[in-house]
């Protein structure tokens, strides 16, 4: 059987008891290593699990899935995913490929950013569509997220923005020349995300959000050093020092923000007076 095992959000101890039992008995254990990362090294996982782990990068999962699925009709193979196994569509593709080969599939769910973001004090029922923000390039500035955020804001819902990570990426030159040379890992910060969002708003001029829109920056959600910072998008452009190391996420507040959500988030506002005045003017009474 192929088992997709969620690892949770933080460290080696976040795996469930069921997941750990599967890992210990599996013939091979793979760690998906490009849609997200844990806050501990691979060696720490191997020591805790008592098993060697094979790192599965994007190329292996998307182009060489047969190696992962090898002999899975007769032995157990564990595929470890940070967060929850179905937080990325690539893993749906892996399951479909297993089905084509007649391989049974089992899933072990775990916490993901989609549930962990509730620690910000915002109610999960009040979230709309989740969107992703990628690093902008000089000649590539995708803005498809803008319309999704507008749809959320039109009905008053919060938007969770997942931020880009670059792991084992090649430069365009090295890719064109077929050179297996990889760029250093990069992790988008809340500050970069907020700046890019304001740049897109300036171009679109759709009034979806602006410098005074309220938002919450989140860092290392679920970990021991979890951190939230609330403020305007303009304030969050310069909040990276407050948030600290990756991984970061951003939440845009919907206009139906409940008073309890506001009260909770006010505790980690950069400027409580600003937070309160904007909330009263733009959000209060719309929940």
Tab-separated table of C-alpha atoms in Angstrom, residues 2-250:
chain	number	residue	atom	x	y	z
A	2	UNK	CA	0.983	3.598	-0.592
A	3	UNK	CA	0.472	5.675	2.558
A	4	UNK	CA	0.300	9.461	2.410
A	5	UNK	CA	1.254	10.583	5.915
A	6	UNK	CA	0.757	14.141	7.163
A	7	UNK	CA	3.566	15.425	9.392
A	8	UNK	CA	1.879	18.506	10.832
A	9	UNK	CA	3.374	21.973	10.858
A	10	UNK	CA	6.364	22.165	13.132
A	11	UNK	CA	8.743	19.398	14.175
A	12	UNK	CA	9.318	15.659	14.430
A	13	UNK	CA	6.819	15.215	17.280
A	14	UNK	CA	3.839	16.482	15.276
A	15	UNK	CA	3.367	13.193	13.435
A	16	UNK	CA	0.334	11.228	14.647
A	17	UNK	CA	0.679	7.880	16.445
A	18	UNK	CA	-0.941	6.182	13.459
A	19	UNK	CA	1.467	7.904	11.073
A	20	UNK	CA	4.506	6.948	13.138
A	21	UNK	CA	3.461	3.302	13.197
A	22	UNK	CA	3.216	3.300	9.397
A	23	UNK	CA	6.608	4.964	8.989
A	24	UNK	CA	8.292	2.439	11.251
A	25	UNK	CA	6.991	-0.563	9.298
A	26	UNK	CA	7.211	0.777	5.709
A	27	UNK	CA	9.731	-0.683	3.273
A	28	UNK	CA	10.647	2.819	2.034
A	29	UNK	CA	9.967	6.286	3.432
A	30	UNK	CA	9.912	9.392	1.219
A	31	UNK	CA	9.762	13.014	2.353
A	32	UNK	CA	8.140	15.475	-0.030
A	33	UNK	CA	10.463	18.453	0.132
A	34	UNK	CA	9.255	21.315	-2.023
A	35	UNK	CA	5.688	22.467	-1.247
A	36	UNK	CA	6.601	23.235	2.378
A	37	UNK	CA	9.225	22.526	5.031
A	38	UNK	CA	9.307	21.470	8.657
A	39	UNK	CA	11.200	23.564	11.186
A	40	UNK	CA	13.712	20.747	11.849
A	41	UNK	CA	16.391	19.031	9.773
A	42	UNK	CA	15.935	15.706	7.984
A	43	UNK	CA	18.433	14.085	10.345
A	44	UNK	CA	16.195	14.952	13.318
A	45	UNK	CA	13.262	13.229	11.637
A	46	UNK	CA	15.352	10.150	10.871
A	47	UNK	CA	16.537	9.919	14.460
A	48	UNK	CA	13.023	10.274	15.873
A	49	UNK	CA	11.402	7.899	13.378
A	50	UNK	CA	14.244	5.391	13.548
A	51	UNK	CA	14.264	5.146	9.772
A	52	UNK	CA	16.288	6.502	6.839
A	53	UNK	CA	14.315	8.965	4.714
A	54	UNK	CA	14.544	9.489	0.950
A	55	UNK	CA	13.990	13.106	-0.088
A	56	UNK	CA	11.477	13.417	-2.930
A	57	UNK	CA	11.943	16.697	-4.778
A	58	UNK	CA	9.549	18.194	-7.312
A	59	UNK	CA	11.221	16.435	-10.237
A	60	UNK	CA	10.860	13.008	-8.631
A	61	UNK	CA	7.235	13.459	-7.587
A	62	UNK	CA	6.048	14.990	-10.843
A	63	UNK	CA	8.221	13.143	-13.365
A	64	UNK	CA	9.430	9.958	-11.689
A	65	UNK	CA	6.518	8.841	-9.546
A	66	UNK	CA	7.006	5.252	-10.708
A	67	UNK	CA	10.104	5.056	-8.519
A	68	UNK	CA	8.081	6.106	-5.471
A	69	UNK	CA	5.382	3.558	-6.357
A	70	UNK	CA	7.831	0.751	-7.127
A	71	UNK	CA	6.647	-2.571	-5.608
A	72	UNK	CA	3.918	-0.780	-3.643
A	73	UNK	CA	1.528	-3.571	-4.665
A	74	UNK	CA	3.455	-5.921	-2.380
A	75	UNK	CA	5.170	-3.681	0.215
A	76	UNK	CA	4.201	-0.579	2.184
A	77	UNK	CA	5.596	2.751	0.997
A	78	UNK	CA	5.227	5.887	3.153
A	79	UNK	CA	5.118	9.290	1.475
A	80	UNK	CA	5.524	12.031	4.101
A	81	UNK	CA	3.975	15.439	3.526
A	82	UNK	CA	4.441	18.533	5.682
A	83	UNK	CA	1.046	19.597	7.001
A	84	UNK	CA	-1.812	17.552	5.555
A	85	UNK	CA	-1.305	15.151	2.602
A	86	UNK	CA	-3.830	16.868	0.360
A	87	UNK	CA	-2.673	20.436	0.795
A	88	UNK	CA	-1.195	20.343	-2.738
A	89	UNK	CA	-2.710	18.986	-5.946
A	90	UNK	CA	0.521	17.196	-6.858
A	91	UNK	CA	-0.279	14.573	-4.264
A	92	UNK	CA	-3.681	14.012	-5.846
A	93	UNK	CA	-1.786	13.217	-9.044
A	94	UNK	CA	0.306	10.666	-7.156
A	95	UNK	CA	-2.827	8.945	-5.842
A	96	UNK	CA	-4.355	8.829	-9.330
A	97	UNK	CA	-1.165	7.262	-10.684
A	98	UNK	CA	-1.262	4.656	-7.901
A	99	UNK	CA	-4.869	3.835	-8.765
A	100	UNK	CA	-3.914	3.293	-12.401
A	101	UNK	CA	-1.362	0.730	-11.226
A	102	UNK	CA	-3.828	-0.993	-8.918
A	103	UNK	CA	-1.989	0.111	-5.772
A	104	UNK	CA	-4.140	0.590	-2.638
A	105	UNK	CA	-3.796	4.029	-1.019
A	106	UNK	CA	-4.163	5.028	2.623
A	107	UNK	CA	-4.126	8.546	4.085
A	108	UNK	CA	-3.181	9.835	7.536
A	109	UNK	CA	-4.399	13.446	7.971
A	110	UNK	CA	-2.686	16.042	10.136
A	111	UNK	CA	-2.773	19.751	10.943
A	112	UNK	CA	-2.100	22.156	8.078
A	113	UNK	CA	-1.822	25.902	7.682
A	114	UNK	CA	-5.478	25.845	6.596
A	115	UNK	CA	-6.489	24.832	10.121
A	116	UNK	CA	-3.494	26.172	12.073
A	117	UNK	CA	-4.182	29.742	10.982
A	118	UNK	CA	-7.106	29.696	13.441
A	119	UNK	CA	-4.509	30.476	16.120
A	120	UNK	CA	-4.550	34.034	14.743
A	121	UNK	CA	-7.948	34.426	16.391
A	122	UNK	CA	-9.842	34.510	13.104
A	123	UNK	CA	-12.738	32.075	12.770
A	124	UNK	CA	-12.156	29.408	10.131
A	125	UNK	CA	-15.791	29.622	9.007
A	126	UNK	CA	-15.100	33.207	7.921
A	127	UNK	CA	-12.368	32.329	5.422
A	128	UNK	CA	-12.940	32.298	1.672
A	129	UNK	CA	-10.702	30.977	-1.085
A	130	UNK	CA	-7.023	30.457	-0.268
A	131	UNK	CA	-4.570	32.024	-2.725
A	132	UNK	CA	-0.834	31.810	-3.359
A	133	UNK	CA	1.722	34.575	-3.903
A	134	UNK	CA	4.882	33.866	-5.907
A	135	UNK	CA	8.089	35.878	-6.181
A	136	UNK	CA	7.737	38.494	-8.919
A	137	UNK	CA	10.325	38.644	-11.695
A	138	UNK	CA	11.080	41.546	-14.029
A	139	UNK	CA	9.138	39.869	-16.838
A	140	UNK	CA	6.699	37.737	-14.828
A	141	UNK	CA	4.248	39.192	-12.347
A	142	UNK	CA	1.272	36.794	-12.131
A	143	UNK	CA	-1.773	38.408	-10.553
A	144	UNK	CA	-4.482	35.762	-10.828
A	145	UNK	CA	-4.784	35.869	-7.020
A	146	UNK	CA	-6.287	39.364	-7.300
A	147	UNK	CA	-9.638	38.203	-8.669
A	148	UNK	CA	-9.914	35.458	-6.027
A	149	UNK	CA	-9.288	37.979	-3.250
A	150	UNK	CA	-11.874	40.323	-4.759
A	151	UNK	CA	-14.457	37.524	-4.722
A	152	UNK	CA	-13.702	36.885	-1.041
A	153	UNK	CA	-13.874	40.552	-0.108
A	154	UNK	CA	-17.121	41.084	-2.039
A	155	UNK	CA	-18.835	38.707	0.398
A	156	UNK	CA	-16.830	39.853	3.407
A	157	UNK	CA	-14.590	36.819	3.933
A	158	UNK	CA	-10.952	36.622	5.040
A	159	UNK	CA	-8.280	35.500	2.564
A	160	UNK	CA	-5.357	33.279	3.532
A	161	UNK	CA	-2.344	33.991	1.320
A	162	UNK	CA	0.276	31.234	1.117
A	163	UNK	CA	3.755	32.528	0.331
A	164	UNK	CA	6.240	31.207	-2.196
A	165	UNK	CA	9.173	28.993	-1.306
A	166	UNK	CA	11.992	28.188	-3.700
A	167	UNK	CA	13.786	24.928	-2.939
A	168	UNK	CA	16.130	23.240	-5.423
A	169	UNK	CA	15.290	25.742	-8.148
A	170	UNK	CA	17.446	26.357	-11.233
A	171	UNK	CA	18.170	29.704	-12.831
A	172	UNK	CA	16.805	30.157	-16.360
A	173	UNK	CA	20.357	30.012	-17.735
A	174	UNK	CA	21.232	26.777	-15.961
A	175	UNK	CA	17.882	25.286	-16.914
A	176	UNK	CA	18.382	26.178	-20.579
A	177	UNK	CA	21.902	24.730	-20.568
A	178	UNK	CA	20.835	21.568	-18.765
A	179	UNK	CA	23.160	22.210	-15.843
A	180	UNK	CA	22.109	20.628	-12.536
A	181	UNK	CA	23.079	23.722	-10.558
A	182	UNK	CA	20.514	24.919	-8.030
A	183	UNK	CA	19.874	28.290	-6.483
A	184	UNK	CA	20.010	28.774	-2.683
A	185	UNK	CA	16.628	28.256	-0.970
A	186	UNK	CA	14.427	31.348	-0.708
A	187	UNK	CA	11.334	31.861	1.410
A	188	UNK	CA	8.950	34.741	0.790
A	189	UNK	CA	8.277	36.973	3.776
A	190	UNK	CA	5.125	38.809	4.782
A	191	UNK	CA	6.866	42.077	3.929
A	192	UNK	CA	7.579	40.996	0.358
A	193	UNK	CA	4.055	39.668	-0.059
A	194	UNK	CA	2.456	42.876	1.217
A	195	UNK	CA	4.614	45.017	-1.098
A	196	UNK	CA	3.780	42.879	-4.128
A	197	UNK	CA	0.079	42.992	-3.310
A	198	UNK	CA	0.119	46.779	-3.115
A	199	UNK	CA	2.001	46.927	-6.433
A	200	UNK	CA	-0.723	44.830	-8.076
A	201	UNK	CA	-3.469	46.976	-6.559
A	202	UNK	CA	-1.730	50.054	-7.928
A	203	UNK	CA	-1.774	48.462	-11.398
A	204	UNK	CA	-5.328	47.070	-11.234
A	205	UNK	CA	-6.941	49.947	-9.336
A	206	UNK	CA	-9.891	47.732	-8.451
A	207	UNK	CA	-10.195	48.932	-4.872
A	208	UNK	CA	-9.797	45.414	-3.519
A	209	UNK	CA	-7.282	46.389	-0.850
A	210	UNK	CA	-4.882	49.217	-0.164
A	211	UNK	CA	-2.201	50.445	2.233
A	212	UNK	CA	-4.772	50.838	5.039
A	213	UNK	CA	-6.380	47.396	4.614
A	214	UNK	CA	-6.105	45.330	7.796
A	215	UNK	CA	-4.121	42.095	7.696
A	216	UNK	CA	-2.319	39.617	9.931
A	217	UNK	CA	1.157	38.279	9.308
A	218	UNK	CA	1.873	34.774	10.620
A	219	UNK	CA	5.193	32.996	11.113
A	220	UNK	CA	6.058	29.391	12.026
A	221	UNK	CA	2.422	28.548	12.739
A	222	UNK	CA	2.141	25.537	15.034
A	223	UNK	CA	5.746	25.804	16.201
A	224	UNK	CA	7.249	26.742	19.528
A	225	UNK	CA	8.163	30.191	18.201
A	226	UNK	CA	4.818	30.860	16.491
A	227	UNK	CA	4.311	34.577	15.912
A	228	UNK	CA	1.462	36.793	14.723
A	229	UNK	CA	1.606	40.488	13.880
A	230	UNK	CA	-1.499	42.512	12.994
A	231	UNK	CA	-1.566	45.810	11.159
A	232	UNK	CA	-2.262	47.562	7.893
A	233	UNK	CA	-0.691	46.251	4.697
A	234	UNK	CA	1.551	49.312	4.745
A	235	UNK	CA	2.732	48.474	8.276
A	236	UNK	CA	3.285	44.816	7.402
A	237	UNK	CA	5.597	45.811	4.551
A	238	UNK	CA	8.162	46.527	7.282
A	239	UNK	CA	7.214	43.868	9.840
A	240	UNK	CA	9.650	41.079	8.899
A	241	UNK	CA	11.918	41.770	11.858
A	242	UNK	CA	8.945	41.359	14.196
A	243	UNK	CA	7.920	38.071	12.589
A	244	UNK	CA	11.366	36.502	12.361
A	245	UNK	CA	12.442	33.486	10.250
A	246	UNK	CA	10.225	31.511	7.816
A	247	UNK	CA	7.739	30.105	7.109
A	248	UNK	CA	5.419	33.107	6.722
A	249	UNK	CA	1.747	33.461	5.736
A	250	UNK	CA	-0.587	36.447	5.404
